C-alpha cells in the first residue's frame, strides 16, 4: 500500500543506484529515516557519526541507532484526549532507550548503516508498520546479531492535527488505527522462522548455522513478548473492565441465585484492584517525569504556552486531570484499534494506509 514503507522501499533502491554510479565508499554510508515532520536535535548527527566511528568494524554494521521521539512539537495545541497519548507514548519510548536491558525497536526516526540495509534487502513495501518491521527484519536476517542502540538527544514531531478539536481527535484515531496494524508483525515473525531454519540447514557450516538459528529463535521470544505488551496486553487491559461488566451481567441474568455470582466476583477482585493501584502509582510518576522532559524541549515547541504551563505544579495538575478524565476514553479507543487490527490480520491479506493530517506550518494559537 502507499505510505512510508513503500516510499522507503523505492527511495532505497534509487539511492543505492546513485551511490554505485557515483562510486562512493559504501562502507561509510549511514542512512537516516525520518518522518516528514521530525525535527532532530542539533547534536544528533554529530552523535550518530561518533557512535558509528567508535563502534567496532563488525558491530557497527549490525547497529540501528534510535533517539527518543517526543510528540510535542504542537504540544500547546493538543486536546486533552490527544495529550494523554503524547505523554504515555513519549515516556514509553524514552524508558525503553534508557533501560540497557530493554528490548528495543526502531521507532519513527532512526539511523542504520547502508551495509545492514543491503544485507536484509532494504525496506518491505507491503508492511505498514515500517519501523518496527525493519527492526524485526534486521534481527531475523542477521540471526539475532542486530541491536538498537540509543542516541539520547530528543527528536520531536507533531501529533495529528486538524482545524477543529473534533477533527484533531479524529485524526489521532486514524493514526492509532494505522499504528495498531503493527499487529501483523506477529505473522511476519512466524512466517520467517521456517524459511530461516531451512536456510540454516543448507549452509556448509551446518552445526554453527543451526546454533545461530536456535540462539536467534530463543532470544526472539523477548521480541514477541515486547510485541505482546504493546499490542495484545494493551488491547486486553483496555477492554477488560467492559468485558468483565458484560460477563457479570450475563452471569447474573442466566445463573440462579444459589450459584453466588456476586461472591465469585468479590473473591476475585483482588488482582484487578492491585493492578489498578500499581498502574495509578506508575501513572503518577510518568506524569511527573513528563514535566521534566517537556522542560528540556520547551524552546523547540511551537506556540506560546498557556499561563498555567509556566508553573510546573499547575502544568502537572492539568496533565493529571487530563489523564483521570480522558485516560479511560483514550485507552478504550486504543484497545478497540488493536482488536480491529487483530481481526484485520486474521481475515484480510492487505491493509489500507490511512493518512492522518498534520500541520505543515505553525498554526496560530487560539
Tab-separated table of C-alpha atoms in Angstrom:
chain	number	residue	atom	x	y	z
A	1	UNK	CA	0.000	0.000	0.000
A	2	UNK	CA	1.114	3.609	-0.491
A	3	UNK	CA	2.809	5.139	2.524
A	4	UNK	CA	6.125	5.480	4.301
A	5	UNK	CA	7.185	1.849	3.800
A	6	UNK	CA	6.635	1.863	0.038
A	7	UNK	CA	8.300	5.275	-0.247
A	8	UNK	CA	11.347	3.964	1.601
A	9	UNK	CA	11.474	0.789	-0.488
A	10	UNK	CA	11.599	2.865	-3.675
A	11	UNK	CA	13.966	5.515	-2.297
A	12	UNK	CA	16.434	2.904	-1.031
A	13	UNK	CA	16.772	1.318	-4.469
A	14	UNK	CA	17.136	4.724	-6.146
A	15	UNK	CA	19.753	5.821	-3.591
A	16	UNK	CA	21.708	2.602	-3.998
A	17	UNK	CA	21.895	3.090	-7.782
A	18	UNK	CA	23.090	6.675	-7.252
A	19	UNK	CA	25.798	5.613	-4.793
A	20	UNK	CA	27.057	2.812	-7.026
A	21	UNK	CA	27.184	5.049	-10.104
A	22	UNK	CA	28.959	7.763	-8.110
A	23	UNK	CA	31.491	5.224	-6.786
A	24	UNK	CA	31.022	6.257	-3.172
A	25	UNK	CA	32.645	4.319	-0.342
A	26	UNK	CA	29.554	2.333	0.642
A	27	UNK	CA	31.012	1.063	3.913
A	28	UNK	CA	30.973	4.616	5.287
A	29	UNK	CA	27.382	5.407	4.367
A	30	UNK	CA	24.821	5.706	7.179
A	31	UNK	CA	21.123	6.077	6.352
A	32	UNK	CA	18.697	8.080	8.453
A	33	UNK	CA	14.947	7.519	8.191
A	34	UNK	CA	12.632	10.272	9.384
A	35	UNK	CA	9.005	11.249	9.266
A	36	UNK	CA	8.325	14.399	7.263
A	37	UNK	CA	7.675	16.383	10.448
A	38	UNK	CA	10.573	15.065	12.527
A	39	UNK	CA	12.947	17.674	13.924
A	40	UNK	CA	16.270	16.221	15.026
A	41	UNK	CA	18.311	17.700	17.840
A	42	UNK	CA	21.169	19.878	16.594
A	43	UNK	CA	23.676	17.347	18.003
A	44	UNK	CA	22.003	14.227	16.597
A	45	UNK	CA	24.157	13.733	13.510
A	46	UNK	CA	27.380	14.549	15.379
A	47	UNK	CA	26.441	11.916	17.963
A	48	UNK	CA	25.495	9.468	15.211
A	49	UNK	CA	28.861	9.893	13.478
A	50	UNK	CA	30.663	9.457	16.797
A	51	UNK	CA	28.742	6.269	17.633
A	52	UNK	CA	29.399	4.862	14.168
A	53	UNK	CA	33.134	5.587	14.204
A	54	UNK	CA	33.714	4.426	17.781
A	55	UNK	CA	31.948	1.105	17.271
A	56	UNK	CA	33.975	-1.887	16.068
A	57	UNK	CA	34.044	-2.721	12.364
A	58	UNK	CA	31.769	-5.753	12.621
A	59	UNK	CA	29.352	-4.405	15.232
A	60	UNK	CA	28.726	-1.023	13.563
A	61	UNK	CA	27.162	-2.773	10.580
A	62	UNK	CA	24.693	-4.538	12.865
A	63	UNK	CA	23.505	-1.460	14.731
A	64	UNK	CA	20.363	0.623	14.449
A	65	UNK	CA	20.582	3.971	16.239
A	66	UNK	CA	17.485	5.495	17.796
A	67	UNK	CA	16.869	8.811	19.525
A	68	UNK	CA	13.916	9.422	21.868
A	69	UNK	CA	10.941	10.581	19.790
A	70	UNK	CA	8.679	13.046	21.604
A	71	UNK	CA	5.359	14.049	20.038
A	72	UNK	CA	5.402	17.566	21.440
A	73	UNK	CA	6.019	19.892	18.521
A	74	UNK	CA	2.394	21.084	18.678
A	75	UNK	CA	2.012	20.258	22.398
A	76	UNK	CA	0.407	23.576	23.294
A	77	UNK	CA	-2.435	22.942	20.839
A	78	UNK	CA	-3.158	19.310	21.695
A	79	UNK	CA	-6.604	18.431	23.111
A	80	UNK	CA	-6.566	16.648	26.457
A	81	UNK	CA	-7.567	13.351	24.826
A	82	UNK	CA	-4.574	13.534	22.472
A	83	UNK	CA	-2.302	14.795	25.257
A	84	UNK	CA	-2.757	11.540	27.187
A	85	UNK	CA	-1.345	9.574	24.259
A	86	UNK	CA	1.524	12.034	23.867
A	87	UNK	CA	2.642	11.538	27.465
A	88	UNK	CA	2.443	7.758	27.538
A	89	UNK	CA	3.916	7.138	24.079
A	90	UNK	CA	6.817	9.538	24.566
A	91	UNK	CA	7.677	8.218	28.018
A	92	UNK	CA	7.381	4.589	26.888
A	93	UNK	CA	9.910	5.097	24.103
A	94	UNK	CA	12.228	7.090	26.361
A	95	UNK	CA	12.069	4.393	29.048
A	96	UNK	CA	12.973	1.655	26.557
A	97	UNK	CA	16.019	3.606	25.363
A	98	UNK	CA	17.178	4.430	28.892
A	99	UNK	CA	16.970	0.799	30.082
A	100	UNK	CA	20.055	-1.187	28.968
A	101	UNK	CA	18.129	-4.449	29.397
A	102	UNK	CA	15.065	-3.387	27.400
A	103	UNK	CA	14.022	-4.950	24.106
A	104	UNK	CA	14.064	-2.087	21.608
A	105	UNK	CA	12.563	-1.481	18.196
A	106	UNK	CA	13.343	1.404	15.841
A	107	UNK	CA	10.553	3.950	16.018
A	108	UNK	CA	9.548	6.714	13.608
A	109	UNK	CA	13.007	8.263	13.002
A	110	UNK	CA	16.201	6.201	13.206
A	111	UNK	CA	19.558	5.501	11.548
A	112	UNK	CA	21.382	2.407	10.315
A	113	UNK	CA	24.336	1.579	8.109
A	114	UNK	CA	23.851	1.090	4.394
A	115	UNK	CA	25.549	-2.292	4.826
A	116	UNK	CA	22.817	-3.514	7.190
A	117	UNK	CA	20.049	-2.214	4.933
A	118	UNK	CA	21.617	-4.012	1.937
A	119	UNK	CA	22.133	-7.190	3.944
A	120	UNK	CA	18.401	-7.506	4.640
A	121	UNK	CA	17.245	-6.330	1.205
A	122	UNK	CA	16.024	-2.881	2.195
A	123	UNK	CA	12.505	-1.995	3.286
A	124	UNK	CA	9.408	-4.051	2.530
A	125	UNK	CA	6.680	-2.017	0.818
A	126	UNK	CA	3.878	-4.353	1.935
A	127	UNK	CA	4.219	-3.814	5.684
A	128	UNK	CA	2.628	-0.640	7.043
A	129	UNK	CA	4.468	-0.518	10.398
A	130	UNK	CA	7.750	0.190	8.629
A	131	UNK	CA	9.876	0.997	11.701
A	132	UNK	CA	9.096	-1.986	13.929
A	133	UNK	CA	9.035	-4.231	10.875
A	134	UNK	CA	12.523	-3.141	9.811
A	135	UNK	CA	13.817	-3.809	13.320
A	136	UNK	CA	12.336	-7.317	13.313
A	137	UNK	CA	13.577	-7.971	9.784
A	138	UNK	CA	17.142	-6.930	10.662
A	139	UNK	CA	17.037	-9.108	13.785
A	140	UNK	CA	15.830	-12.180	11.898
A	141	UNK	CA	18.005	-11.888	8.798
A	142	UNK	CA	21.134	-11.197	10.845
A	143	UNK	CA	20.278	-14.220	13.033
A	144	UNK	CA	19.854	-12.051	16.099
A	145	UNK	CA	23.037	-10.005	15.741
A	146	UNK	CA	21.438	-6.619	15.050
A	147	UNK	CA	20.658	-4.364	18.005
A	148	UNK	CA	19.022	-0.985	18.568
A	149	UNK	CA	21.263	1.457	20.436
A	150	UNK	CA	20.168	4.809	21.922
A	151	UNK	CA	21.332	8.269	20.977
A	152	UNK	CA	19.940	10.238	23.898
A	153	UNK	CA	19.198	13.571	22.261
A	154	UNK	CA	15.474	14.162	21.679
A	155	UNK	CA	13.758	14.211	18.293
A	156	UNK	CA	10.396	15.960	18.272
A	157	UNK	CA	7.463	15.809	15.869
A	158	UNK	CA	3.765	16.594	15.623
A	159	UNK	CA	0.756	14.635	16.704
A	160	UNK	CA	-2.047	14.650	14.084
A	161	UNK	CA	-3.860	17.964	13.974
A	162	UNK	CA	-6.842	19.365	12.103
A	163	UNK	CA	-8.647	22.692	12.106
A	164	UNK	CA	-11.129	21.747	14.838
A	165	UNK	CA	-10.993	19.969	18.204
A	166	UNK	CA	-13.105	17.087	16.910
A	167	UNK	CA	-11.089	16.907	13.702
A	168	UNK	CA	-7.844	16.626	15.681
A	169	UNK	CA	-9.237	13.824	17.858
A	170	UNK	CA	-10.463	12.007	14.744
A	171	UNK	CA	-7.045	12.419	13.114
A	172	UNK	CA	-5.391	10.862	16.176
A	173	UNK	CA	-7.885	7.983	15.960
A	174	UNK	CA	-6.893	7.468	12.309
A	175	UNK	CA	-3.224	7.364	13.282
A	176	UNK	CA	-3.905	4.930	16.142
A	177	UNK	CA	-5.675	2.538	13.759
A	178	UNK	CA	-2.667	2.601	11.428
A	179	UNK	CA	-0.169	2.070	14.251
A	180	UNK	CA	-2.206	-0.872	15.548
A	181	UNK	CA	-1.629	-2.664	12.238
A	182	UNK	CA	1.851	-3.420	13.590
A	183	UNK	CA	-0.007	-6.451	14.949
A	184	UNK	CA	0.746	-8.020	11.557
A	185	UNK	CA	4.427	-8.327	12.527
A	186	UNK	CA	3.482	-11.398	14.572
A	187	UNK	CA	2.656	-13.179	11.330
A	188	UNK	CA	5.902	-11.969	9.716
A	189	UNK	CA	7.992	-13.308	12.600
A	190	UNK	CA	6.450	-16.771	12.497
A	191	UNK	CA	6.396	-16.807	8.694
A	192	UNK	CA	10.163	-16.226	8.540
A	193	UNK	CA	11.217	-18.845	11.117
A	194	UNK	CA	10.795	-21.957	8.898
A	195	UNK	CA	12.479	-20.171	5.989
A	196	UNK	CA	15.462	-19.244	8.145
A	197	UNK	CA	15.645	-22.753	9.569
A	198	UNK	CA	15.644	-24.214	6.065
A	199	UNK	CA	18.378	-21.793	5.044
A	200	UNK	CA	20.479	-22.700	8.098
A	201	UNK	CA	20.283	-26.429	7.316
A	202	UNK	CA	21.649	-25.881	3.785
A	203	UNK	CA	24.755	-23.987	4.853
A	204	UNK	CA	28.166	-25.629	4.761
A	205	UNK	CA	28.775	-24.725	8.378
A	206	UNK	CA	25.697	-26.773	9.296
A	207	UNK	CA	26.052	-27.050	13.086
A	208	UNK	CA	27.201	-23.449	13.560
A	209	UNK	CA	24.363	-22.137	11.391
A	210	UNK	CA	21.840	-24.164	13.356
A	211	UNK	CA	23.305	-22.942	16.632
A	212	UNK	CA	22.992	-19.345	15.398
A	213	UNK	CA	19.404	-20.006	14.321
A	214	UNK	CA	18.337	-21.505	17.639
A	215	UNK	CA	20.109	-18.741	19.558
A	216	UNK	CA	18.214	-16.162	17.498
A	217	UNK	CA	14.905	-18.010	17.866
A	218	UNK	CA	15.373	-18.244	21.649
A	219	UNK	CA	16.204	-14.569	22.073
A	220	UNK	CA	13.440	-13.747	19.607
A	221	UNK	CA	10.937	-14.728	22.291
A	222	UNK	CA	11.787	-11.433	24.005
A	223	UNK	CA	10.773	-9.551	20.850
A	224	UNK	CA	7.480	-11.420	20.831
A	225	UNK	CA	6.932	-10.533	24.491
A	226	UNK	CA	7.532	-6.853	23.665
A	227	UNK	CA	5.028	-7.050	20.800
A	228	UNK	CA	2.543	-8.778	23.111
A	229	UNK	CA	2.986	-5.992	25.672
A	230	UNK	CA	2.461	-3.302	23.040
A	231	UNK	CA	-0.481	-4.846	21.244
A	232	UNK	CA	-2.121	-7.801	22.988
A	233	UNK	CA	-1.860	-6.714	26.631
A	234	UNK	CA	-2.942	-3.141	25.953
A	235	UNK	CA	-5.858	-4.433	23.902
A	236	UNK	CA	-6.962	-6.791	26.666
A	237	UNK	CA	-6.470	-4.381	29.579
A	238	UNK	CA	-8.198	-1.533	27.762
A	239	UNK	CA	-11.348	-3.590	27.288
A	240	UNK	CA	-11.054	-5.644	30.493
A	241	UNK	CA	-13.466	-3.553	32.563
A	242	UNK	CA	-16.089	-3.535	29.827
A	243	UNK	CA	-15.769	-7.300	29.212
A	244	UNK	CA	-15.910	-8.021	32.951
A	245	UNK	CA	-19.052	-5.929	33.366
A	246	UNK	CA	-20.748	-7.669	30.440
A	247	UNK	CA	-19.730	-11.097	31.755
A	248	UNK	CA	-21.011	-10.321	35.254
A	249	UNK	CA	-24.309	-9.041	33.875
A	250	UNK	CA	-24.760	-12.141	31.717
A	251	UNK	CA	-23.981	-14.472	34.626
A	252	UNK	CA	-26.401	-12.640	36.949
A	253	UNK	CA	-29.169	-12.904	34.363
A	254	UNK	CA	-28.562	-16.502	33.311
A	255	UNK	CA	-27.457	-18.144	36.601
A	256	UNK	CA	-29.678	-18.817	39.589
A	257	UNK	CA	-29.028	-17.068	42.913
A	258	UNK	CA	-27.642	-20.200	44.558
A	259	UNK	CA	-24.650	-20.014	42.186
A	260	UNK	CA	-23.386	-16.985	44.207
A	261	UNK	CA	-22.144	-14.999	41.230
A	262	UNK	CA	-21.621	-11.909	43.378
A	263	UNK	CA	-19.463	-13.876	45.813
A	264	UNK	CA	-17.320	-15.171	42.935
A	265	UNK	CA	-16.553	-11.658	41.667
A	266	UNK	CA	-15.928	-10.310	45.170
A	267	UNK	CA	-13.358	-13.061	45.825
A	268	UNK	CA	-11.564	-12.473	42.520
A	269	UNK	CA	-11.448	-8.678	42.673
A	270	UNK	CA	-8.079	-8.524	44.445
A	271	UNK	CA	-5.930	-8.863	41.305
A	272	UNK	CA	-7.747	-6.149	39.299
A	273	UNK	CA	-7.598	-3.834	42.317
A	274	UNK	CA	-3.878	-4.472	42.758
A	275	UNK	CA	-3.319	-3.814	39.063
A	276	UNK	CA	-5.290	-0.568	39.326
A	277	UNK	CA	-3.262	0.647	42.313
A	278	UNK	CA	0.095	-0.186	40.723
A	279	UNK	CA	-0.994	1.423	37.443
A	280	UNK	CA	-2.045	4.573	39.293
A	281	UNK	CA	1.332	4.815	41.043
A	282	UNK	CA	3.219	4.347	37.751
A	283	UNK	CA	0.972	6.887	36.033
A	284	UNK	CA	1.722	9.414	38.779
A	285	UNK	CA	5.452	9.110	38.170
A	286	UNK	CA	5.005	9.193	34.388
A	287	UNK	CA	3.131	12.488	34.661
A	288	UNK	CA	5.856	13.940	36.908
A	289	UNK	CA	8.724	12.836	34.658
A	290	UNK	CA	6.959	14.150	31.584
A	291	UNK	CA	7.074	17.678	33.046
A	292	UNK	CA	10.852	17.356	33.312
A	293	UNK	CA	11.127	16.074	29.743
A	294	UNK	CA	8.943	18.918	28.487
A	295	UNK	CA	11.227	21.470	30.137
A	296	UNK	CA	14.172	20.086	28.122
A	297	UNK	CA	12.489	20.716	24.774
A	298	UNK	CA	10.316	23.721	25.664
A	299	UNK	CA	12.221	26.079	23.337
A	300	UNK	CA	11.502	23.761	20.375
A	301	UNK	CA	7.736	23.537	20.946
A	302	UNK	CA	5.585	25.697	18.698
A	303	UNK	CA	3.434	28.493	20.039
A	304	UNK	CA	3.195	30.166	23.385
A	305	UNK	CA	2.047	28.074	26.362
A	306	UNK	CA	-0.939	28.893	28.494
A	307	UNK	CA	-0.050	30.801	31.654
A	308	UNK	CA	-0.537	27.817	33.939
A	309	UNK	CA	2.026	25.794	31.983
A	310	UNK	CA	4.746	28.191	33.142
A	311	UNK	CA	4.176	26.788	36.625
A	312	UNK	CA	5.398	23.192	36.902
A	313	UNK	CA	2.860	22.407	39.621
A	314	UNK	CA	-0.116	23.752	37.642
A	315	UNK	CA	1.221	22.127	34.485
A	316	UNK	CA	1.381	18.757	36.235
A	317	UNK	CA	-2.106	19.266	37.702
A	318	UNK	CA	-3.521	19.990	34.226
A	319	UNK	CA	-1.923	16.808	32.838
A	320	UNK	CA	-3.066	14.728	35.825
A	321	UNK	CA	-6.663	15.883	35.336
A	322	UNK	CA	-6.391	15.032	31.627
A	323	UNK	CA	-5.236	11.511	32.495
A	324	UNK	CA	-8.026	10.972	35.035
A	325	UNK	CA	-10.782	12.341	32.791
A	326	UNK	CA	-9.606	11.327	29.308
A	327	UNK	CA	-7.303	8.390	30.083
A	328	UNK	CA	-10.077	5.742	30.205
A	329	UNK	CA	-11.501	7.010	26.891
A	330	UNK	CA	-8.057	7.053	25.259
A	331	UNK	CA	-7.099	3.536	26.331
A	332	UNK	CA	-10.515	2.151	25.436
A	333	UNK	CA	-10.108	3.643	21.959
A	334	UNK	CA	-6.599	2.193	21.750
A	335	UNK	CA	-7.937	-1.222	22.731
A	336	UNK	CA	-10.617	-1.029	20.035
A	337	UNK	CA	-7.936	-0.157	17.455
A	338	UNK	CA	-5.888	-3.184	18.479
A	339	UNK	CA	-8.851	-5.562	18.399
A	340	UNK	CA	-9.767	-4.182	14.971
A	341	UNK	CA	-6.190	-4.680	13.743
A	342	UNK	CA	-6.120	-8.253	15.067
A	343	UNK	CA	-9.350	-9.002	13.216
A	344	UNK	CA	-7.979	-7.467	10.017
A	345	UNK	CA	-4.830	-9.591	10.261
A	346	UNK	CA	-6.971	-12.704	10.676
A	347	UNK	CA	-9.328	-12.106	7.737
A	348	UNK	CA	-7.505	-9.738	5.342
A	349	UNK	CA	-4.420	-10.043	3.170
A	350	UNK	CA	-3.902	-6.329	2.586
A	351	UNK	CA	-4.467	-3.150	4.575
A	352	UNK	CA	-5.356	0.427	3.755
A	353	UNK	CA	-2.787	3.058	4.668
A	354	UNK	CA	-4.806	5.828	6.300
A	355	UNK	CA	-3.037	9.182	6.474
A	356	UNK	CA	-3.729	11.400	9.491
A	357	UNK	CA	-3.435	15.152	8.806
A	358	UNK	CA	-0.569	17.032	10.413
A	359	UNK	CA	0.222	20.752	10.330
A	360	UNK	CA	2.600	21.858	7.590
A	361	UNK	CA	3.446	25.131	9.344
A	362	UNK	CA	2.913	26.655	12.742
A	363	UNK	CA	-0.808	27.177	13.266
A	364	UNK	CA	-1.845	30.269	15.200
A	365	UNK	CA	-2.837	29.668	18.804
A	366	UNK	CA	-6.478	30.341	19.570
